[in-house]
């Protein structure tokens, strides 16, 4: 039987871009490489480790809404974990497709994890056109130094930082009125979509957010005891006074926007527009998950719009329809029946999801030999045992009508297909790592010790995609052991 039938999707109406997805290359054995993280903040965080920011600067960061990001600090990227997640990311739905359902990073995560403001005006405007001299004068006025002319490449300082966004920080008071959280999420969605395509070697965006989200939501990936932790540090008032960090419970003392977490709205960041789809992960918000609508092809076409060679473009005018939808964001908040069991879904949901999703990224019995993994009977036995146990459980169910029996037959058929592929599929030849030594490549290959996360992710992974019993308390962030200390977010002025 064709492995693609088992790996999925069997129904290509939702994941219509499967032929362009990097999981197709993995299944064909073309790639087994780790995405490189694109980051331009290394020196910034290194300087902060040597000397804290002045209190006045910290106060400004808090006023704008960036203080939470600063206090979280910088963690070492786990590129293998990020790669494994990208292999499950789907640009059609803006969600990760796991075998237990869909999961995604939402506005809730941006606000809870980093404390970024998610309500307010979209971060957009005109792509300003200035000469190098004008950019130097602009930098001197707002950031206190003028970069050398050779360091400027259009509106970018080298190949690292765009000076375009300084326009939103000219007025420190007004800067808090922007939805920085939705802008960060829009850029992250775009990077995830691009990196999930065939032939991509790197990914940018808020990768720290992705990693912390994975540790919090996917329980088996939690680093565990003895893992390095984000050091929040004490809060220094002045040179003579230092307050200790707050306890874990204080991190929930924040002015949340639970309604906006469930808004089906566009995420806007100048040229970038990506759709926010909380309706695909309703169990996170303690609601009944139903069959989602088909992805809008018009939203997919937005991936082709970039800032490249678009100097002078007024992106507010360019995306006026999506700007208008953002202004109506509280009018399109999803609401469904509350549930007490995170597995509760509408009838027919699982049959539909099993048909449209990608169950496996690669064959569990066909790991890349050059990575150090050797084929054997253990993976096959594990798969067969797992599926047989599931079949036994299915037989114990008692459908009440014809529709229930039809779903039961479909599930049994799928489990039998998985067993058939696991038993019958064998590699064409047996090889050792030395026989198939990979050629030198600019990309990093997975080592045997680094396959663990990818191996877990490509099998049955326990994803805590269900959330709190209500949408107003973010209880679904799993932290078995308390970090050393935490920053206390300031309550809203209305309290």
Short mmCIF file of C-alpha atoms in Angstrom, two decimals:
data_model
loop_
_atom_site.label_atom_id
_atom_site.label_comp_id
_atom_site.label_asym_id
_atom_site.label_seq_id
_atom_site.Cartn_x
_atom_site.Cartn_y
_atom_site.Cartn_z
CA UNK A 1 0.00 0.00 0.00
CA UNK A 2 1.25 3.48 -0.84
CA UNK A 3 2.74 5.11 2.25
CA UNK A 4 1.15 8.42 1.26
CA UNK A 5 -2.29 6.89 1.74
CA UNK A 6 -1.44 6.10 5.35
CA UNK A 7 0.57 9.26 6.05
CA UNK A 8 -2.21 11.38 4.60
CA UNK A 9 -4.00 13.44 3.76
CA UNK A 10 -6.46 11.07 2.12
CA UNK A 11 -8.72 14.04 1.37
CA UNK A 12 -6.66 16.91 -0.05
CA UNK A 13 -9.33 19.59 0.08
CA UNK A 14 -7.91 21.17 3.26
CA UNK A 15 -4.15 20.55 3.03
CA UNK A 16 -4.08 21.45 -0.63
CA UNK A 17 -0.37 22.42 -0.60
CA UNK A 18 0.91 18.99 0.48
CA UNK A 19 2.96 18.52 -2.69
CA UNK A 20 4.94 21.67 -1.77
CA UNK A 21 5.32 20.81 1.92
CA UNK A 22 8.68 19.78 3.38
CA UNK A 23 7.09 16.59 4.80
CA UNK A 24 6.90 15.27 1.23
CA UNK A 25 10.67 15.58 0.94
CA UNK A 26 11.13 13.77 4.24
CA UNK A 27 8.87 10.90 3.17
CA UNK A 28 10.82 10.58 -0.09
CA UNK A 29 14.10 10.55 1.85
CA UNK A 30 15.35 13.75 0.22
CA UNK A 31 16.00 15.70 3.43
CA UNK A 32 16.49 15.08 7.11
CA UNK A 33 18.06 18.36 8.09
CA UNK A 34 17.63 20.86 10.86
CA UNK A 35 16.40 24.37 10.13
CA UNK A 36 18.79 27.12 11.14
CA UNK A 37 17.47 29.93 13.33
CA UNK A 38 17.75 33.43 11.87
CA UNK A 39 18.40 35.81 14.73
CA UNK A 40 19.81 39.32 15.02
CA UNK A 41 19.59 39.84 18.78
CA UNK A 42 22.62 37.89 20.02
CA UNK A 43 24.82 40.91 20.76
CA UNK A 44 21.91 42.74 22.36
CA UNK A 45 21.32 40.01 24.94
CA UNK A 46 25.05 39.55 25.45
CA UNK A 47 25.37 43.22 26.38
CA UNK A 48 22.43 42.90 28.77
CA UNK A 49 24.14 40.01 30.55
CA UNK A 50 27.11 42.27 31.16
CA UNK A 51 25.11 45.34 32.18
CA UNK A 52 21.41 45.78 32.97
CA UNK A 53 19.33 48.36 31.20
CA UNK A 54 18.96 51.66 33.05
CA UNK A 55 15.79 51.88 35.13
CA UNK A 56 14.49 54.71 32.97
CA UNK A 57 14.75 52.52 29.86
CA UNK A 58 12.99 49.67 31.66
CA UNK A 59 10.17 52.02 32.56
CA UNK A 60 9.80 53.03 28.91
CA UNK A 61 9.73 49.38 27.84
CA UNK A 62 6.97 48.76 30.38
CA UNK A 63 5.05 51.78 29.14
CA UNK A 64 5.18 50.59 25.52
CA UNK A 65 4.40 46.96 26.40
CA UNK A 66 7.79 45.38 25.63
CA UNK A 67 8.90 44.87 29.23
CA UNK A 68 7.69 41.27 29.41
CA UNK A 69 9.92 40.29 26.47
CA UNK A 70 12.90 41.94 28.12
CA UNK A 71 12.28 40.22 31.45
CA UNK A 72 11.90 36.81 29.81
CA UNK A 73 15.42 37.17 28.48
CA UNK A 74 16.92 34.97 25.79
CA UNK A 75 16.95 31.18 25.84
CA UNK A 76 19.07 28.89 23.71
CA UNK A 77 17.18 27.76 20.64
CA UNK A 78 16.38 24.08 20.28
CA UNK A 79 16.49 23.97 16.49
CA UNK A 80 15.58 20.27 16.43
CA UNK A 81 12.36 20.94 18.32
CA UNK A 82 11.55 23.91 16.11
CA UNK A 83 12.22 21.84 12.98
CA UNK A 84 9.96 19.05 14.21
CA UNK A 85 7.17 21.57 14.78
CA UNK A 86 7.66 23.17 11.36
CA UNK A 87 7.24 19.73 9.80
CA UNK A 88 3.74 19.71 11.31
CA UNK A 89 2.87 23.34 10.49
CA UNK A 90 0.35 23.88 7.71
CA UNK A 91 0.09 27.20 5.90
CA UNK A 92 -3.45 26.37 4.77
CA UNK A 93 -4.81 26.36 8.33
CA UNK A 94 -2.12 28.22 10.30
CA UNK A 95 -1.95 25.35 12.75
CA UNK A 96 0.17 22.35 13.68
CA UNK A 97 -1.45 19.08 12.61
CA UNK A 98 -0.85 16.45 15.28
CA UNK A 99 -2.48 13.05 15.38
CA UNK A 100 -4.53 14.17 18.38
CA UNK A 101 -5.88 17.22 16.59
CA UNK A 102 -4.83 20.71 15.60
CA UNK A 103 -2.91 23.09 17.84
CA UNK A 104 -1.59 26.56 17.18
CA UNK A 105 0.02 29.62 18.71
CA UNK A 106 -2.68 32.21 19.30
CA UNK A 107 -3.01 35.75 20.58
CA UNK A 108 -3.54 34.19 24.01
CA UNK A 109 -0.02 32.74 23.93
CA UNK A 110 1.56 36.01 22.83
CA UNK A 111 -0.13 37.89 25.65
CA UNK A 112 0.36 35.29 28.39
CA UNK A 113 3.92 34.21 27.57
CA UNK A 114 5.44 37.57 26.63
CA UNK A 115 2.96 40.09 27.99
CA UNK A 116 2.76 41.91 24.67
CA UNK A 117 -0.33 44.08 24.10
CA UNK A 118 -2.68 42.42 21.60
CA UNK A 119 -5.40 45.06 21.46
CA UNK A 120 -5.05 48.38 19.66
CA UNK A 121 -4.26 49.71 16.21
CA UNK A 122 -2.56 47.44 13.65
CA UNK A 123 1.18 47.97 13.15
CA UNK A 124 1.13 49.26 9.60
CA UNK A 125 1.87 52.36 7.57
CA UNK A 126 3.89 53.57 4.60
CA UNK A 127 7.20 52.09 3.50
CA UNK A 128 9.19 55.30 3.83
CA UNK A 129 11.70 56.26 1.15
CA UNK A 130 14.72 58.16 2.47
CA UNK A 131 18.30 58.69 1.37
CA UNK A 132 21.15 57.34 3.48
CA UNK A 133 21.83 60.83 4.83
CA UNK A 134 18.18 61.23 5.83
CA UNK A 135 18.23 57.86 7.61
CA UNK A 136 21.39 58.91 9.46
CA UNK A 137 19.72 62.11 10.64
CA UNK A 138 16.61 60.16 11.62
CA UNK A 139 18.64 57.69 13.69
CA UNK A 140 20.52 60.50 15.42
CA UNK A 141 17.23 62.14 16.37
CA UNK A 142 15.49 59.05 17.79
CA UNK A 143 18.14 56.55 18.88
CA UNK A 144 21.09 58.84 19.59
CA UNK A 145 23.64 57.74 17.00
CA UNK A 146 24.12 57.90 13.25
CA UNK A 147 25.20 54.65 11.59
CA UNK A 148 27.89 54.84 8.95
CA UNK A 149 26.55 55.27 5.44
CA UNK A 150 28.03 51.94 4.35
CA UNK A 151 26.09 50.16 7.11
CA UNK A 152 22.75 51.25 5.67
CA UNK A 153 20.99 49.17 3.04
CA UNK A 154 17.89 51.09 2.15
CA UNK A 155 15.78 51.22 5.31
CA UNK A 156 17.78 48.47 6.99
CA UNK A 157 20.73 48.76 9.30
CA UNK A 158 23.02 46.19 7.70
CA UNK A 159 21.02 43.03 7.14
CA UNK A 160 19.69 42.94 10.69
CA UNK A 161 17.26 45.67 11.76
CA UNK A 162 14.67 47.60 9.78
CA UNK A 163 14.54 51.28 10.68
CA UNK A 164 11.00 51.49 9.31
CA UNK A 165 9.50 50.52 12.68
CA UNK A 166 11.08 53.48 14.48
CA UNK A 167 8.21 55.58 13.15
CA UNK A 168 5.88 53.74 15.55
CA UNK A 169 8.14 54.62 18.50
CA UNK A 170 8.52 58.34 17.90
CA UNK A 171 5.75 59.02 20.40
CA UNK A 172 6.37 56.77 23.41
CA UNK A 173 2.90 57.39 24.83
CA UNK A 174 1.14 56.58 21.56
CA UNK A 175 3.30 53.48 21.00
CA UNK A 176 1.29 51.57 23.63
CA UNK A 177 -1.82 51.98 21.44
CA UNK A 178 -0.53 49.49 18.84
CA UNK A 179 -1.24 45.77 18.79
CA UNK A 180 2.39 44.65 18.95
CA UNK A 181 1.35 41.12 19.86
CA UNK A 182 -0.65 40.61 16.67
CA UNK A 183 2.25 42.03 14.61
CA UNK A 184 4.68 39.57 16.20
CA UNK A 185 2.26 36.70 15.57
CA UNK A 186 1.72 37.77 11.95
CA UNK A 187 5.46 37.75 11.27
CA UNK A 188 5.85 34.39 13.05
CA UNK A 189 3.03 32.83 11.01
CA UNK A 190 4.67 34.04 7.80
CA UNK A 191 8.04 32.56 8.82
CA UNK A 192 6.45 29.23 9.78
CA UNK A 193 4.61 29.11 6.45
CA UNK A 194 7.77 29.86 4.47
CA UNK A 195 9.92 27.40 6.42
CA UNK A 196 7.38 24.60 5.93
CA UNK A 197 7.89 24.73 2.15
CA UNK A 198 10.27 22.43 0.32
CA UNK A 199 13.88 23.50 0.01
CA UNK A 200 13.96 25.96 2.95
CA UNK A 201 16.98 25.89 5.26
CA UNK A 202 16.27 28.61 7.84
CA UNK A 203 13.49 30.21 9.85
CA UNK A 204 13.15 33.55 11.64
CA UNK A 205 10.54 35.24 13.77
CA UNK A 206 9.72 34.83 17.44
CA UNK A 207 11.30 31.39 17.84
CA UNK A 208 11.61 31.84 21.60
CA UNK A 209 7.84 32.13 21.69
CA UNK A 210 7.51 28.91 19.67
CA UNK A 211 9.84 27.05 22.00
CA UNK A 212 8.21 28.24 25.24
CA UNK A 213 4.79 27.48 23.73
CA UNK A 214 5.88 23.93 22.92
CA UNK A 215 7.28 23.37 26.42
CA UNK A 216 4.03 24.67 27.92
CA UNK A 217 1.50 22.98 25.65
CA UNK A 218 3.17 19.69 24.68
CA UNK A 219 3.79 18.04 28.01
CA UNK A 220 6.29 15.34 26.87
CA UNK A 221 8.57 18.08 25.57
CA UNK A 222 8.84 19.89 28.89
CA UNK A 223 12.60 20.13 29.67
CA UNK A 224 12.16 18.59 33.11
CA UNK A 225 14.29 18.74 36.21
CA UNK A 226 17.75 20.16 35.94
CA UNK A 227 17.05 21.93 32.63
CA UNK A 228 18.37 25.47 32.22
CA UNK A 229 15.65 27.99 33.04
CA UNK A 230 14.90 31.53 32.00
CA UNK A 231 16.32 33.71 34.77
CA UNK A 232 13.82 36.46 35.48
CA UNK A 233 16.00 38.06 38.15
CA UNK A 234 15.12 40.53 40.90
CA UNK A 235 13.61 43.91 40.17
CA UNK A 236 16.05 46.74 40.84
CA UNK A 237 14.38 49.96 41.94
CA UNK A 238 17.55 52.05 42.16
CA UNK A 239 21.20 51.64 43.06
CA UNK A 240 20.39 50.92 46.70
CA UNK A 241 17.10 48.97 46.53
CA UNK A 242 16.42 45.59 44.94
CA UNK A 243 13.16 43.68 45.26
CA UNK A 244 13.11 39.88 44.86
CA UNK A 245 11.27 38.21 42.03
CA UNK A 246 7.61 37.39 42.47
CA UNK A 247 6.18 33.87 43.00
CA UNK A 248 4.74 31.84 40.14
CA UNK A 249 1.14 32.76 40.87
CA UNK A 250 1.81 36.45 40.31
CA UNK A 251 2.35 35.88 36.60
CA UNK A 252 -1.43 35.63 36.12
CA UNK A 253 -1.91 39.12 37.55
CA UNK A 254 -2.30 40.73 34.15
CA UNK A 255 -4.84 42.67 32.15
CA UNK A 256 -5.85 39.90 29.72
CA UNK A 257 -8.13 40.15 26.69
CA UNK A 258 -9.85 36.72 26.74
CA UNK A 259 -12.40 37.71 24.09
CA UNK A 260 -9.71 38.76 21.65
CA UNK A 261 -8.03 35.37 22.11
CA UNK A 262 -11.04 33.86 20.29
CA UNK A 263 -11.37 36.45 17.54
CA UNK A 264 -11.21 35.21 13.93
CA UNK A 265 -9.28 38.20 12.69
CA UNK A 266 -6.39 39.21 10.43
CA UNK A 267 -2.95 39.71 11.97
CA UNK A 268 -1.27 42.68 10.31
CA UNK A 269 2.33 43.84 10.15
CA UNK A 270 2.88 46.24 7.25
CA UNK A 271 3.02 44.03 4.13
CA UNK A 272 2.27 40.86 6.10
CA UNK A 273 -1.32 39.76 6.69
CA UNK A 274 -2.01 36.34 8.20
CA UNK A 275 -5.29 35.00 9.54
CA UNK A 276 -5.86 34.07 13.17
CA UNK A 277 -7.91 30.85 13.42
CA UNK A 278 -8.88 30.08 17.03
CA UNK A 279 -11.97 28.25 15.72
CA UNK A 280 -9.69 25.36 14.78
CA UNK A 281 -8.47 24.85 18.37
CA UNK A 282 -11.59 25.47 20.45
CA UNK A 283 -10.80 22.75 22.98
CA UNK A 284 -8.00 25.00 24.23
CA UNK A 285 -10.70 27.45 25.31
CA UNK A 286 -12.86 24.78 26.91
CA UNK A 287 -15.32 24.65 24.02
CA UNK A 288 -16.72 21.94 21.76
CA UNK A 289 -14.60 21.47 18.63
CA UNK A 290 -16.58 21.22 15.42
CA UNK A 291 -15.58 20.59 11.80
CA UNK A 292 -13.76 23.69 10.56
CA UNK A 293 -14.58 25.52 7.37
CA UNK A 294 -12.45 25.09 4.27
CA UNK A 295 -9.39 27.40 4.16
CA UNK A 296 -9.97 30.56 2.11
CA UNK A 297 -7.73 30.53 -0.97
CA UNK A 298 -7.66 34.32 -0.89
CA UNK A 299 -5.84 34.18 2.44
CA UNK A 300 -3.24 31.85 0.92
CA UNK A 301 -2.53 34.38 -1.82
CA UNK A 302 -1.41 36.88 0.83
CA UNK A 303 1.85 34.91 1.18
CA UNK A 304 2.95 36.34 -2.17
CA UNK A 305 2.78 39.94 -0.90
CA UNK A 306 6.09 41.18 0.53
CA UNK A 307 7.90 44.49 1.06
CA UNK A 308 10.47 43.62 -1.60
CA UNK A 309 10.75 46.47 -4.15
CA UNK A 310 7.65 48.15 -2.68
CA UNK A 311 9.23 51.34 -1.29
CA UNK A 312 6.64 54.07 -0.85
CA UNK A 313 3.70 51.66 -0.58
CA UNK A 314 0.96 52.66 1.82
CA UNK A 315 0.19 49.30 3.40
CA UNK A 316 -2.85 50.64 5.24
CA UNK A 317 -4.42 51.47 1.90
CA UNK A 318 -3.11 48.27 0.32
CA UNK A 319 -4.73 46.12 3.01
CA UNK A 320 -7.73 48.33 3.77
CA UNK A 321 -10.16 45.38 3.72
CA UNK A 322 -8.14 43.54 6.35
CA UNK A 323 -7.61 46.73 8.36
CA UNK A 324 -11.38 47.12 8.44
CA UNK A 325 -11.81 43.52 9.60
CA UNK A 326 -9.30 44.14 12.38
CA UNK A 327 -11.26 47.18 13.53
CA UNK A 328 -14.27 44.84 13.88
CA UNK A 329 -12.25 42.19 15.76
CA UNK A 330 -14.65 42.05 18.73
CA UNK A 331 -17.56 41.34 16.40
CA UNK A 332 -16.14 38.02 15.23
CA UNK A 333 -15.34 36.31 18.53
CA UNK A 334 -16.05 32.57 18.33
CA UNK A 335 -18.35 31.04 20.94
CA UNK A 336 -19.26 27.36 21.24
CA UNK A 337 -20.77 24.95 23.75
CA UNK A 338 -18.54 24.51 26.82
CA UNK A 339 -17.14 21.06 27.53
CA UNK A 340 -15.89 19.28 30.64
CA UNK A 341 -13.87 16.64 28.78
CA UNK A 342 -11.12 17.87 26.47
CA UNK A 343 -11.84 14.97 24.07
CA UNK A 344 -15.42 16.06 23.47
CA UNK A 345 -16.03 17.02 19.83
CA UNK A 346 -18.93 17.30 17.44
CA UNK A 347 -20.10 14.04 15.87
CA UNK A 348 -18.11 13.31 12.75
CA UNK A 349 -15.17 15.53 13.67
CA UNK A 350 -12.60 12.76 14.12
CA UNK A 351 -13.60 10.97 10.93
CA UNK A 352 -13.26 14.27 9.08
CA UNK A 353 -9.93 15.13 10.72
CA UNK A 354 -8.44 11.68 10.07
CA UNK A 355 -9.21 12.13 6.38
CA UNK A 356 -7.83 15.65 5.95
CA UNK A 357 -4.73 15.60 8.19
CA UNK A 358 -1.15 14.44 7.77
CA UNK A 359 -0.83 11.58 10.27
CA UNK A 360 2.88 10.85 9.85
CA UNK A 361 5.69 13.05 8.60
CA UNK A 362 7.78 10.00 7.76
CA UNK A 363 7.46 6.24 7.96
CA UNK A 364 8.29 5.10 11.48
CA UNK A 365 10.27 2.18 9.99
CA UNK A 366 12.22 4.29 7.53
CA UNK A 367 14.42 6.68 9.50
CA UNK A 368 17.36 8.21 7.70
CA UNK A 369 20.24 5.75 8.00
CA UNK A 370 22.90 8.46 7.86
CA UNK A 371 21.49 9.99 11.03
CA UNK A 372 22.64 6.95 12.96
CA UNK A 373 19.23 5.28 13.36
CA UNK A 374 19.22 1.55 12.57
CA UNK A 375 16.13 -0.26 11.40
CA UNK A 376 14.86 -3.12 13.50
CA UNK A 377 11.83 -4.98 14.79
CA UNK A 378 11.21 -2.74 17.81
CA UNK A 379 9.57 0.17 15.93
CA UNK A 380 7.36 -2.22 13.96
CA UNK A 381 6.31 -4.04 17.12
CA UNK A 382 5.56 -0.77 18.85
CA UNK A 383 3.35 0.42 16.01
CA UNK A 384 1.46 -2.86 15.68
CA UNK A 385 0.92 -3.15 19.43
CA UNK A 386 -0.31 0.40 19.67
CA UNK A 387 -2.77 0.04 16.80
CA UNK A 388 -4.07 -3.35 18.02
CA UNK A 389 -4.78 -1.85 21.43
CA UNK A 390 -6.65 0.99 19.75
CA UNK A 391 -8.69 -1.49 17.68
CA UNK A 392 -9.64 -3.39 20.84
CA UNK A 393 -10.84 -0.16 22.39
CA UNK A 394 -12.88 0.67 19.29
CA UNK A 395 -14.58 -2.73 19.36
CA UNK A 396 -15.71 -2.04 22.91
CA UNK A 397 -17.61 1.06 21.78
CA UNK A 398 -21.31 0.71 21.08
CA UNK A 399 -22.54 2.97 18.28
CA UNK A 400 -26.15 4.02 18.65
CA UNK A 401 -26.98 4.59 14.98
CA UNK A 402 -25.84 3.99 11.40
CA UNK A 403 -23.64 7.09 11.42
CA UNK A 404 -21.80 5.78 14.46
CA UNK A 405 -21.14 2.41 12.81
CA UNK A 406 -19.88 4.16 9.67
CA UNK A 407 -17.37 6.14 11.72
CA UNK A 408 -16.29 2.96 13.52
CA UNK A 409 -15.64 1.14 10.24
CA UNK A 410 -13.62 4.10 8.90
CA UNK A 411 -11.45 4.20 12.03
CA UNK A 412 -10.85 0.44 11.93
CA UNK A 413 -9.90 0.61 8.27
CA UNK A 414 -7.36 3.33 9.00
CA UNK A 415 -5.76 1.38 11.87
CA UNK A 416 -5.45 -1.73 9.71
CA UNK A 417 -3.77 0.33 6.97
CA UNK A 418 -1.17 1.59 9.46
CA UNK A 419 -0.40 -1.97 10.58
CA UNK A 420 -0.12 -3.15 6.97
CA UNK A 421 2.41 -0.48 6.08
CA UNK A 422 4.45 -1.09 9.24
CA UNK A 423 4.69 -4.82 8.52
CA UNK A 424 5.14 -4.85 4.75
CA UNK A 425 7.32 -1.81 4.14
CA UNK A 426 11.01 -2.68 4.16
CA UNK A 427 14.03 -0.68 2.94
CA UNK A 428 15.51 -1.78 -0.37
CA UNK A 429 18.89 -2.46 1.18
CA UNK A 430 20.50 -2.55 4.57
CA UNK A 431 23.20 0.01 5.12
CA UNK A 432 25.38 1.30 7.87
CA UNK A 433 26.21 4.93 8.58
CA UNK A 434 29.68 4.48 7.06
CA UNK A 435 28.19 3.05 3.85
CA UNK A 436 25.95 6.06 3.35
CA UNK A 437 28.04 8.85 4.79
CA UNK A 438 26.36 12.14 3.84
CA UNK A 439 28.17 14.62 1.70
CA UNK A 440 29.28 17.88 3.27
CA UNK A 441 26.34 20.26 3.40
CA UNK A 442 25.77 23.80 4.62
CA UNK A 443 22.76 22.48 6.52
CA UNK A 444 22.95 20.63 9.79
CA UNK A 445 21.92 16.97 9.83
CA UNK A 446 20.22 15.28 12.75
CA UNK A 447 22.47 13.11 14.91
CA UNK A 448 21.21 9.96 16.60
CA UNK A 449 20.94 11.77 19.92
CA UNK A 450 19.05 14.61 18.29
CA UNK A 451 16.40 12.41 16.70
CA UNK A 452 14.46 12.01 19.91
CA UNK A 453 12.23 15.04 19.61
CA UNK A 454 11.58 14.48 15.93
CA UNK A 455 10.86 10.82 16.55
CA UNK A 456 8.39 11.58 19.31
CA UNK A 457 6.75 14.30 17.27
CA UNK A 458 6.28 12.07 14.24
CA UNK A 459 4.58 9.39 16.26
CA UNK A 460 1.86 9.67 18.87
CA UNK A 461 2.57 12.84 20.76
CA UNK A 462 0.59 13.89 23.81
CA UNK A 463 -0.43 17.45 23.09
CA UNK A 464 -2.21 19.37 25.77
CA UNK A 465 -4.41 21.16 23.26
CA UNK A 466 -7.29 21.49 25.66
CA UNK A 467 -7.37 24.56 27.80
CA UNK A 468 -9.02 25.75 30.97
CA UNK A 469 -12.63 25.04 31.87
CA UNK A 470 -13.37 28.65 30.98
CA UNK A 471 -11.70 31.04 28.58
CA UNK A 472 -10.77 33.51 31.27
CA UNK A 473 -8.03 31.74 33.21
CA UNK A 474 -4.96 30.48 31.30
CA UNK A 475 -4.61 27.33 33.40
CA UNK A 476 -3.41 25.22 30.48
CA UNK A 477 0.21 26.31 30.77
CA UNK A 478 1.88 23.26 32.28
CA UNK A 479 4.77 24.08 34.61
CA UNK A 480 5.58 21.08 36.84
CA UNK A 481 8.39 22.88 38.64
CA UNK A 482 8.49 26.54 39.49
CA UNK A 483 11.22 28.64 37.89
CA UNK A 484 13.53 30.49 40.22
CA UNK A 485 11.56 33.72 40.18
CA UNK A 486 9.12 35.70 38.11
CA UNK A 487 8.42 39.25 37.14
CA UNK A 488 5.23 40.74 38.56
CA UNK A 489 3.21 42.37 35.75
CA UNK A 490 1.60 45.63 36.73
CA UNK A 491 -2.20 45.51 37.05
CA UNK A 492 -4.30 47.72 34.82
CA UNK A 493 -4.97 51.27 36.00
CA UNK A 494 -8.68 50.50 36.12
CA UNK A 495 -8.17 48.08 39.04
#
